[in-house]
Coordinates of C-alpha atoms and ligand atoms in Angstrom, one line a residue:
X1 CA -9.4 18.3 26.8
X2 CA -9.7 21.7 26.5
X3 CA -8.5 24.2 28.7
X4 CA -11.6 25.3 29.6
X5 CA -12.4 22.0 31.2
X6 CA -9.4 21.9 33.7
X7 CA -10.0 23.2 37.3
X8 CA -6.5 24.3 39.6
X9 CA -6.1 25.1 43.2
X10 CA -3.4 27.8 44.1
X11 CA -0.7 25.0 44.9
X12 CA -1.5 23.6 41.6
X13 CA -1.2 26.9 39.5
X14 CA 1.9 27.9 41.4
X15 CA 3.3 24.5 40.4
X16 CA 2.3 24.9 36.8
X17 CA 3.9 28.4 36.8
X18 CA 7.2 27.1 38.4
X19 CA 7.4 24.8 35.4
X20 CA 6.9 27.3 32.9
X21 CA 9.7 29.4 34.4
X22 CA 12.0 26.6 35.2
X23 CA 11.8 25.8 31.6
X24 CA 12.8 29.2 30.5
X25 CA 10.1 31.7 30.3
X26 CA 11.0 34.8 32.2
X27 CA 8.7 35.8 34.8
X28 CA 8.5 39.3 33.5
X29 CA 7.9 38.4 29.9
X30 CA 4.7 36.1 31.4
X31 CA 3.6 39.1 33.0
X32 CA 4.1 41.4 30.2
X33 CA 2.2 38.7 27.9
X34 CA -0.6 38.1 30.4
X35 CA -1.0 42.1 30.8
X36 CA -1.4 42.7 27.3
X37 CA -3.8 40.0 26.8
X38 CA -5.8 41.6 29.5
X39 CA -5.5 45.1 28.0
X40 CA -7.0 43.8 24.7
X41 CA -10.0 42.2 26.5
X42 CA -10.5 45.5 28.4
X43 CA -10.3 47.7 25.2
X44 CA -13.4 45.6 24.0
X45 CA -15.3 46.5 27.5
X46 CA -14.0 50.3 27.8
X47 CA -14.5 52.7 25.4
X48 CA -11.5 55.2 24.8
X49 CA -10.9 57.9 26.8
X50 CA -12.5 56.7 29.9
X51 CA -11.1 57.0 33.3
X52 CA -9.7 53.9 35.0
X53 CA -8.6 53.2 38.3
X54 CA -6.0 50.7 38.9
X55 CA -5.8 48.9 42.3
X56 CA -2.5 47.6 43.1
X57 CA -1.6 44.9 45.3
X58 CA 2.1 43.9 46.6
X59 CA 2.5 40.7 44.4
X60 CA 2.3 39.7 41.0
X61 CA -1.1 40.4 40.6
X62 CA -0.3 43.8 41.3
X63 CA 2.4 43.5 38.8
X64 CA -0.1 42.4 36.3
X65 CA -2.4 45.5 37.0
X66 CA 0.7 47.8 36.6
X67 CA 1.3 46.4 33.0
X68 CA -2.6 47.0 32.6
X69 CA -2.0 50.5 34.1
X70 CA 0.9 51.5 31.4
X71 CA -0.7 50.1 28.1
X72 CA -4.0 51.8 29.1
X73 CA -2.2 55.0 29.5
X74 CA -0.5 54.6 26.4
X75 CA -3.7 53.7 24.5
X76 CA -5.5 57.3 25.7
X77 CA -7.1 56.1 28.7
X78 CA -7.2 58.5 31.9
X79 CA -5.5 56.1 34.4
X80 CA -4.8 56.5 37.8
X81 CA -3.2 54.0 40.6
X82 CA -4.1 53.1 43.8
X83 CA -1.3 51.5 45.6
X84 CA -1.5 51.5 49.6
X85 CA 1.6 48.9 49.9
X86 CA 5.1 50.1 51.6
X87 CA 6.6 46.4 50.2
X88 CA 6.3 45.3 46.8
X89 CA 7.8 42.3 44.9
X90 CA 10.7 43.2 42.9
X91 CA 9.2 42.8 39.6
X92 CA 5.8 44.7 41.0
X93 CA 8.3 47.5 42.1
X94 CA 10.0 48.0 39.0
X95 CA 6.7 48.1 37.0
X96 CA 5.4 50.7 39.8
X97 CA 8.4 52.8 39.2
X98 CA 8.0 53.1 35.7
X99 CA 4.3 54.0 35.9
X100 CA 5.8 56.8 38.1
X101 CA 8.2 57.9 35.6
X102 CA 5.3 58.1 32.9
X103 CA 3.5 60.5 35.6
X104 CA 0.2 58.0 36.1
X105 CA -0.9 59.7 39.2
X106 CA -0.6 57.3 42.4
X107 CA -2.8 57.7 45.7
X108 CA -2.4 56.0 49.0
X109 CA -5.3 57.4 50.4
X110 CA -9.2 56.5 49.3
X111 CA -9.9 60.0 50.4
X112 CA -7.8 61.4 47.5
X113 CA -9.3 59.2 44.9
X114 CA -10.7 60.8 41.8
X115 CA -13.7 59.5 39.9
X116 CA -13.5 56.7 37.7
X117 CA -15.6 54.9 34.9
X118 CA -14.2 51.5 35.8
X119 CA -12.0 49.8 38.5
X120 CA -9.1 47.1 37.5
X121 CA -8.5 44.9 40.8
X122 CA -4.9 44.1 41.1
X123 CA -4.6 43.6 44.5
X124 CA -4.5 39.9 45.4
X125 CA -4.3 37.0 43.1
X126 CA -4.0 33.4 44.1
X127 CA -1.2 34.5 46.5
X128 CA -3.7 35.7 49.2
X129 CA -2.7 34.0 52.5
X130 CA -4.6 35.7 55.1
X131 CA -7.7 37.7 55.7
X132 CA -7.8 41.2 54.2
X133 CA -7.6 43.7 57.1
X134 CA -7.5 47.4 58.1
X135 CA -7.1 50.3 55.5
X136 CA -7.2 47.3 52.4
X137 CA -10.2 45.9 53.7
X138 CA -11.9 49.6 54.4
X139 CA -10.9 50.4 50.4
X140 CA -12.3 47.2 49.3
X141 CA -15.6 48.0 50.9
X142 CA -15.5 51.6 49.7
X143 CA -14.9 50.6 46.2
X144 CA -17.6 47.7 46.5
X145 CA -20.1 50.6 47.5
X146 CA -19.3 52.7 44.8
X147 CA -21.6 50.7 42.6
X148 CA -19.4 50.9 39.6
X149 CA -18.0 48.2 37.4
X150 CA -15.2 46.4 38.8
X151 CA -13.0 44.0 36.6
X152 CA -10.8 41.6 38.8
X153 CA -7.8 40.1 37.5
X154 CA -7.5 36.3 37.9
X155 CA -9.8 36.3 41.1
X156 CA -11.8 38.8 43.3
X157 CA -9.4 40.1 45.7
X158 CA -10.3 38.7 49.0
X159 CA -11.5 35.4 47.9
X160 CA -9.9 32.1 48.5
X161 CA -8.6 30.6 45.5
X162 CA -9.5 26.8 46.4
X163 CA -12.7 27.3 48.4
X164 CA -14.2 30.3 47.4
X165 CA -14.9 32.0 50.7
X166 CA -14.5 35.1 51.5
X167 CA -11.3 36.2 53.9
X168 CA -12.4 39.5 55.5
X169 CA -13.9 41.1 52.8
X170 CA -13.7 40.8 48.8
X171 CA -14.0 42.6 45.9
X172 CA -17.4 42.3 44.2
X173 CA -16.5 42.0 40.9
X174 CA -18.5 42.6 37.4
X175 CA -16.0 40.6 35.5
X176 CA -13.2 38.3 36.4
X177 CA -10.7 37.6 34.0
X178 CA -9.4 34.1 35.2
X179 CA -5.9 33.6 34.2
X180 CA -4.6 30.7 32.4
X181 CA -6.6 28.0 34.2
X182 CA -10.0 28.1 36.0
X183 CA -9.1 28.5 39.7
X184 CA -11.3 26.1 41.8
X185 CA -13.0 28.9 44.1
X186 CA -14.6 30.7 41.4
X187 CA -16.6 27.6 40.8
X188 CA -17.7 27.3 44.6
X189 CA -21.5 28.2 45.4
X190 CA -20.3 30.8 47.9
X191 CA -17.9 33.0 45.6
X192 CA -20.8 33.6 43.2
X193 CA -21.6 36.8 44.8
X194 CA -18.3 38.1 44.2
X195 CA -17.2 36.6 40.7
X196 CA -19.7 38.4 38.2
X197 CA -19.2 37.3 34.8
X198 CA -15.9 34.9 34.7
X199 CA -14.0 34.5 31.6
X200 CA -10.4 32.7 31.0
X201 CA -7.9 34.4 29.8
X202 CA -5.6 31.5 28.1
X203 CA -1.7 32.7 28.1
X204 CA -0.6 29.3 26.3
X205 CA 0.4 27.3 29.3
X206 CA 1.5 24.0 27.6
X207 CA -0.6 21.0 28.3
X208 CA 2.3 18.9 29.2
X209 CA 2.8 21.2 32.3
X210 CA -1.0 21.0 33.5
X211 CA -1.1 17.3 33.0
X212 CA 2.3 17.0 34.8
X213 CA 0.9 18.4 37.9
X214 CA -2.7 17.5 38.0
X215 CA -2.3 14.1 36.2
X216 CA -3.6 12.7 33.0
X217 CA -7.3 12.6 34.1
X218 CA -8.2 15.7 36.7
X219 CA -10.1 15.0 39.6
X220 CA -12.3 17.9 39.2
X221 CA -13.7 19.2 35.9
X222 CA -15.5 21.8 34.4
X223 CA -18.6 20.9 32.5
X224 CA -18.4 22.9 29.0
X225 CA -20.7 22.7 26.1
X226 CA -18.1 20.9 24.2
X227 CA -18.1 18.1 26.8
X228 CA -21.9 18.3 27.0
X229 CA -22.8 18.0 23.3
X230 CA -20.3 15.3 22.8
X231 CA -22.1 12.9 24.9
X232 CA -25.7 13.4 23.3
X233 CA -26.9 10.7 21.4
X234 CA -26.8 12.8 18.2
X235 CA -26.9 12.1 15.4
X236 CA -28.9 9.0 15.8
X237 CA -28.1 6.1 13.6
X238 CA -29.9 6.1 10.6
X239 CA -30.9 2.6 10.8
X240 CA -32.8 2.2 14.3
X241 CA -36.1 1.7 16.0
X242 CA -37.6 2.8 19.4
X243 CA -36.6 -0.2 21.4
X244 CA -32.7 0.5 20.2
X245 CA -33.2 4.4 21.5
X246 CA -33.8 2.9 25.5
X247 CA -36.9 2.4 27.3
X248 CA -37.1 4.4 30.6
X249 CA -39.4 3.7 33.6
X250 CA -40.5 6.9 35.4
X251 CA -42.2 6.1 38.8
X252 CA -43.8 9.5 40.3
X253 CA -46.8 11.5 41.0
X254 CA -49.5 11.4 43.7
X255 CA -53.0 12.9 43.9
X256 CA -51.4 15.5 46.0
X257 CA -48.7 16.2 43.3
X258 CA -49.8 15.2 39.9
X259 CA -48.0 17.8 38.3
X260 CA -44.3 16.5 39.1
X261 CA -45.4 13.5 36.8
X262 CA -46.0 15.4 34.0
X263 CA -43.1 17.7 34.2
X264 CA -41.0 14.4 34.8
X265 CA -42.4 13.2 31.6
X266 CA -41.8 16.2 29.7
X267 CA -38.4 16.1 30.7
X268 CA -38.0 12.6 29.5
X269 CA -40.0 13.5 26.1
X270 CA -37.1 16.0 25.4
X271 CA -34.2 13.6 26.1
X272 CA -35.6 11.6 22.6
X273 CA -35.7 8.2 24.6
X274 CA -37.2 5.8 22.4
X275 CA -39.7 4.3 25.0
X276 CA -41.2 6.1 28.1
X277 CA -43.3 4.3 30.6
X278 CA -44.5 6.5 33.2
X279 CA -46.1 4.5 36.3
X280 CA -48.5 6.8 38.6
X281 CA -51.5 6.1 40.6
X282 CA -54.4 4.7 39.0
X283 CA -56.5 7.9 39.2
X284 CA -54.0 9.8 37.4
X285 CA -53.7 7.5 34.6
X286 CA -56.1 9.5 32.1
X287 CA -54.7 12.6 32.9
X288 CA -51.1 11.8 32.3
X289 CA -52.3 10.1 28.7
X290 CA -53.9 13.1 27.9
X291 CA -50.5 15.1 28.8
X292 CA -48.0 12.4 27.2
X293 CA -49.9 10.5 24.5
X294 CA -46.7 8.8 23.2
X295 CA -46.0 7.1 26.7
X296 CA -47.1 3.9 28.0
X297 CA -49.0 5.0 31.4
X298 CA -49.2 2.4 33.8
X299 CA -52.0 2.7 36.6
X300 CA -50.8 1.2 39.9
X301 CA -52.8 0.6 42.8
X302 CA -53.0 3.4 45.2
X303 CA -53.0 4.3 48.9
X304 CA -56.1 5.8 50.4
X305 CA -54.1 9.2 50.4
X306 CA -53.7 8.9 46.5
X307 CA -50.0 7.7 46.6
X308 CA -48.6 4.8 44.5
X309 CA -49.1 1.8 46.8
X310 CA -47.0 -0.6 44.5
X311 CA -45.5 -0.8 41.2
X312 CA -47.6 -3.3 39.4
X313 CA -46.2 -3.6 35.9
X314 CA -48.2 -5.4 33.1
X315 CA -47.7 -9.1 32.9
X316 CA -44.5 -9.9 30.9
X317 CA -42.9 -6.8 31.8
X318 CA -40.6 -6.6 34.7
X319 CA -38.3 -3.9 36.1
X320 CA -35.3 -5.5 34.3
X321 CA -37.3 -4.5 31.1
X322 CA -36.3 -1.1 31.2
X323 CA -32.8 0.4 30.5
X324 CA -32.9 3.2 32.8
X325 CA -35.6 3.8 35.8
X326 CA -36.1 7.3 37.6
X327 CA -38.5 7.5 40.8
X328 CA -39.6 10.3 43.2
X329 CA -41.1 13.3 41.9
X330 CA -44.3 13.9 43.3
X331 CA -44.3 10.5 45.0
X332 CA -44.8 11.6 48.7
X333 CA -43.5 9.7 51.4
X334 CA -47.3 7.7 52.2
X335 CA -45.7 4.7 51.2
X336 CA -42.1 3.8 51.8
X337 CA -42.0 0.5 50.4
X338 CA -41.5 1.8 46.9
X339 CA -37.8 2.2 47.1
X340 CA -36.9 -1.3 48.4
X341 CA -39.5 -2.5 46.0
X342 CA -37.1 -1.2 43.0
X343 CA -33.7 -1.2 44.4
X344 CA -32.7 -4.3 43.1
X345 CA -33.4 -3.3 39.5
X346 CA -30.5 -4.4 37.0
X347 CA -30.6 -0.9 35.2
X348 CA -29.5 2.5 36.1
X349 CA -31.7 4.2 38.7
X350 CA -32.2 7.6 39.6
X351 CA -33.8 8.3 43.1
X352 CA -34.7 12.1 43.2
X353 CA -37.2 14.1 45.7
X354 CA -39.6 11.9 47.9
X355 CA -37.6 8.9 46.6
X356 CA -34.4 10.7 48.5
X357 CA -36.6 11.4 51.5
X358 CA -37.7 7.7 51.6
X359 CA -34.3 6.3 51.2
X360 CA -33.1 8.8 54.1
X361 CA -35.6 7.4 56.2
X362 CA -34.9 3.7 55.7
X363 CA -31.4 4.0 55.8
X364 CA -29.3 5.6 52.8
X365 CA -26.2 3.5 53.0
X366 CA -27.5 0.1 53.7
X367 CA -30.2 0.4 51.3
X368 CA -27.7 1.3 48.6
X369 CA -25.7 -1.3 49.3
X370 CA -28.0 -3.7 47.9
X371 CA -27.4 -1.9 44.7
X372 CA -25.7 -4.1 41.8
X373 CA -25.9 -1.5 39.0
X374 CA -25.3 2.2 38.8
X375 CA -27.3 4.7 41.0
X376 CA -27.7 8.4 40.6
X377 CA -29.2 10.6 43.4
X378 CA -30.0 14.1 42.6
X379 CA -30.9 15.9 45.8
X380 CA -31.0 19.8 46.6
X381 CA -29.2 20.9 49.6
X382 CA -31.8 20.0 52.2
X383 CA -32.6 16.3 50.7
X384 CA -28.5 16.1 50.8
X385 CA -28.2 16.7 54.5
X386 CA -31.0 14.2 55.6
X387 CA -29.5 11.5 53.2
X388 CA -26.1 12.3 54.9
X389 CA -26.4 13.7 58.4
X390 CA -23.2 12.6 59.4
X391 CA -20.7 14.2 56.9
X392 CA -19.2 17.6 56.9
X393 CA -21.3 19.8 55.0
X394 CA -19.0 23.0 54.7
X395 CA -17.2 22.4 51.5
X396 CA -19.6 21.1 48.8
X397 CA -17.2 19.3 46.8
X398 CA -15.5 17.4 49.5
X399 CA -19.3 16.6 50.8
X400 CA -20.3 15.1 47.5
X401 CA -16.9 13.0 47.2
X402 CA -17.7 11.7 50.6
X403 CA -21.3 11.0 49.9
X404 CA -20.5 9.2 46.7
X405 CA -17.8 7.2 48.0
X406 CA -19.7 5.9 51.1
X407 CA -22.8 5.2 49.3
X408 CA -21.2 4.1 46.0
X409 CA -23.7 6.2 44.1
X410 CA -23.2 9.1 41.7
X411 CA -24.3 12.3 43.4
X412 CA -25.5 15.1 41.8
X413 CA -26.2 18.4 44.4
X414 CA -28.4 20.5 42.9
X415 CA -27.6 24.4 43.5
X416 CA -26.5 27.5 41.8
X417 CA -23.4 25.7 41.1
X418 CA -24.7 22.2 40.8
X419 CA -21.6 19.5 41.5
X420 CA -21.5 15.8 40.6
X421 CA -19.3 13.3 42.1
X422 CA -18.7 9.4 41.4
X423 CA -17.8 7.0 44.0
X424 CA -13.9 7.4 42.9
X425 CA -13.9 11.1 44.0
X426 CA -14.2 12.3 40.4
X427 CA -16.2 15.6 40.5
X428 CA -17.9 17.8 37.4
X429 CA -19.0 21.2 38.1
X430 CA -21.7 22.9 36.0
X431 CA -20.1 26.6 35.8
X432 CA -23.4 28.5 34.7
X433 CA -27.1 28.5 35.8
X434 CA -29.6 31.1 36.6
X435 CA -31.7 31.9 39.6
X436 CA -34.9 31.4 37.2
X437 CA -34.6 27.6 37.8
X438 CA -35.3 28.2 41.7
X439 CA -38.7 27.0 41.5
X440 CA -41.1 24.1 42.3
X441 CA -40.9 21.5 39.4
X442 CA -37.3 22.3 37.9
X443 CA -35.9 19.2 39.5
X444 CA -38.7 17.1 38.2
X445 CA -37.7 18.0 34.6
X446 CA -34.0 17.3 35.3
X447 CA -34.9 14.1 36.5
X448 CA -36.9 13.0 33.4
X449 CA -34.3 14.5 31.4
X450 CA -31.3 12.5 33.0
X451 CA -33.4 9.3 33.0
X452 CA -34.0 9.7 29.3
X453 CA -30.6 10.3 28.6
X454 CA -29.3 7.3 30.8
X455 CA -31.7 5.1 29.1
X456 CA -30.2 5.7 25.6
X457 CA -26.2 5.2 26.4
X458 CA -26.8 1.2 27.2
X459 CA -24.0 -0.5 25.8
X460 CA -22.3 2.4 24.7
X461 CA -18.8 3.3 26.0
X462 CA -20.4 6.7 27.4
X463 CA -19.5 7.3 31.3
X464 CA -22.5 7.7 33.0
X465 CA -21.1 10.3 34.8
X466 CA -20.6 12.2 31.8
X467 CA -24.4 11.8 30.8
X468 CA -25.1 13.0 34.4
X469 CA -23.0 16.3 33.5
X470 CA -24.7 16.6 30.3
X471 CA -27.9 16.6 31.7
X472 CA -27.1 19.1 34.3
X473 CA -25.7 21.4 31.4
X474 CA -28.5 21.0 29.4
X475 CA -31.0 21.7 32.0
X476 CA -29.4 24.8 33.1
X477 CA -28.7 25.9 29.7
X478 CA -32.3 25.7 28.9
X479 CA -33.1 28.0 32.1
X480 CA -30.5 30.5 31.2
X481 CA -32.4 30.5 27.3
X482 CA -35.8 30.9 28.9
X483 CA -34.9 33.5 31.2
X484 CA -33.1 35.5 28.4
X485 CA -36.4 35.6 26.6
X486 CA -38.7 35.9 29.6
X487 CA -36.7 37.6 32.5
X488 CA -35.8 35.6 35.4
X489 CA -39.3 35.5 36.6
X490 CA -40.7 33.9 33.5
X491 CA -39.2 30.4 33.7
X492 CA -42.0 28.2 35.3
X493 CA -41.1 24.4 35.0
X494 CA -43.3 23.8 32.0
X495 CA -41.8 26.7 30.0
X496 CA -38.2 24.8 31.2
X497 CA -39.3 22.0 29.1
X498 CA -40.2 24.2 26.1
X499 CA -36.5 25.1 26.1
X500 CA -34.9 22.2 26.1
X501 CA -34.8 21.7 22.4
X502 CA -33.9 25.2 21.8
X503 CA -30.5 24.7 23.6
X504 CA -29.8 22.0 21.0
X505 CA -30.9 23.8 18.1
X506 CA -28.6 26.6 19.2
Ligands
LIG601 N1 3.5 33.8 39.1 C1 3.8 34.7 38.2 O1 4.8 35.0 37.7 C2 2.4 34.9 37.3 C3 1.5 35.3 38.3 N2 0.7 36.0 37.7 C4 -0.3 36.9 38.5 O2 0.3 37.0 39.9 C5 -0.8 36.4 40.9 C6 0.1 35.7 41.8 O3 1.2 36.5 42.2 P1 1.6 36.3 43.8 O4 2.5 37.4 43.9 O5 1.7 34.8 44.2 O6 0.6 36.4 44.8 P2 -0.6 37.9 44.7 O7 -0.2 38.6 43.8 O8 -2.0 37.3 44.9 O9 -0.1 38.6 46.0 C7 0.0 38.2 47.2 C8 0.9 39.3 47.8 O10 0.1 39.8 48.7 C9 0.5 39.4 50.4 N3 -0.7 39.1 50.9 C10 -1.5 37.9 50.7 N4 -2.4 38.2 51.6 C11 -2.3 39.2 52.1 C12 -3.3 39.8 53.0 N5 -4.6 39.8 53.3 N6 -3.1 41.3 53.3 C13 -1.9 41.8 52.7 N7 -0.9 41.3 51.9 C14 -1.2 40.0 51.7 C15 1.5 38.4 49.9 O11 2.5 38.3 50.9 C16 1.9 38.6 48.6 O12 3.3 39.0 48.5 C17 -1.6 35.6 40.0 O13 -3.0 35.6 40.8 C18 -1.7 36.4 38.7 O14 -2.3 37.4 38.8 C19 0.6 36.2 36.2 O15 -0.9 36.2 36.0 C20 1.1 35.4 35.4 C21 2.6 35.2 36.1
K602 K1 -7.5 40.2 41.8

């Protein structure tokens, strides 16, 4: 595992650092090393001679900031310090004293502050214990309103290290330099408006110390490009044929939502799955054939509202001839017998969109209890609350762990920070996405892509959860790439399908 995959709480970080100190690394030496690494990084962002304001807190976050202040001062930046605290930790106080002997200007009142080009936020790190109030809160709000770039050390001051919630108020960082290991709060949805562009500053924490504290297999992992690409069925074996590359059945579409079937099919196409069958209402059959000539389109009997009345497969093909089934996009809730009809299939089953709404209607847990094979649910927040109305939804990570554990399914909760949990409570968080994906149809593409990937891993030692994480990563990277070229307004779902391949090429 690479450092980028780990996610830690404040307690875990404190325990890991305590091991390093007990092993003999002096605290001051670590702070010096960290301050030097931050300074190196800052010099790549702030051109020489610029004016840099440094916010200094009472703890070691402040200590880091003072090391940075001193080093930027020696490198010719115009540095001033804002340090409004009366009591500082010993090491922080020594660093503060030295900056004063270097005549680096220091202010206690925001009214006296000079102008600045950049602000370094060293108020609080993972030692934040309570709400930020009074003059500190006023200062944080003052700096936020100045609308000038702020670089937060470790965590934007004011954010809860584990939950990402705002304690009173919080710095809205342009960049967050997270130190050593990713803090869990930075990956929480509610932290998004405060974290800005986050990067990890590795200060050589020994892997042994990490595993000693968080165990051999961490409960919560951050999806990275390395882990995502490692599970793709690439390269393909030289000797293969279309039936060995999986056979996916999509059950989707209705006269009201024909496009959902097409988008799901296009997502599946991009996955490279060997055989693709798409069951749609009979009246959509020719439309799908025209859009996806390589797919086997199955025209099903339809209700008078134009929804699939039942999944009627051609003779000698039954549900168990497929290596994955995905059901839901564009289905409508007109016919709720579809879910019970397919729930017994022996291959991995993905339920999305209206299949989830039907599942919620007929009873999530009792229905899923019938499953003998893997099930993946891909709700957005609204569908998730309907599926699991009785669980606490405040902390998204705990909510999907509970839902997965109660239902026995893998739950992928879509959002700005899509999170995945398996029934054992292992969690994968997708750390990057784009608001460009917040459009109708994006989810259909993900369902097709995920279905196609799941269909290809049969009898391989790839965990289903890893493929689900890969699909989430791939889908969001396509959105990010498309938004880069077409702006965040230019990523309609069809365009998104066209950017799936370029992500792999990249
Ligand atoms: N542990 C190390 O040696 C290293 C830590 N790193 C950096 O230091 C911080 C963690 O340092 P710590 O002193 O534990 O906590 P903070 O600097 O975050 O400050 C907490 C400090 O502030 C007081 N406090 C907490 N909440 C409030 C509040 N709402 N209002 C006022 N005061 C508050 C609390 O009593 C503490 O004294 C970590 O994030 C890193 O930045 C180094 O990177 C490596 C060495
Ligand atoms: K900070």
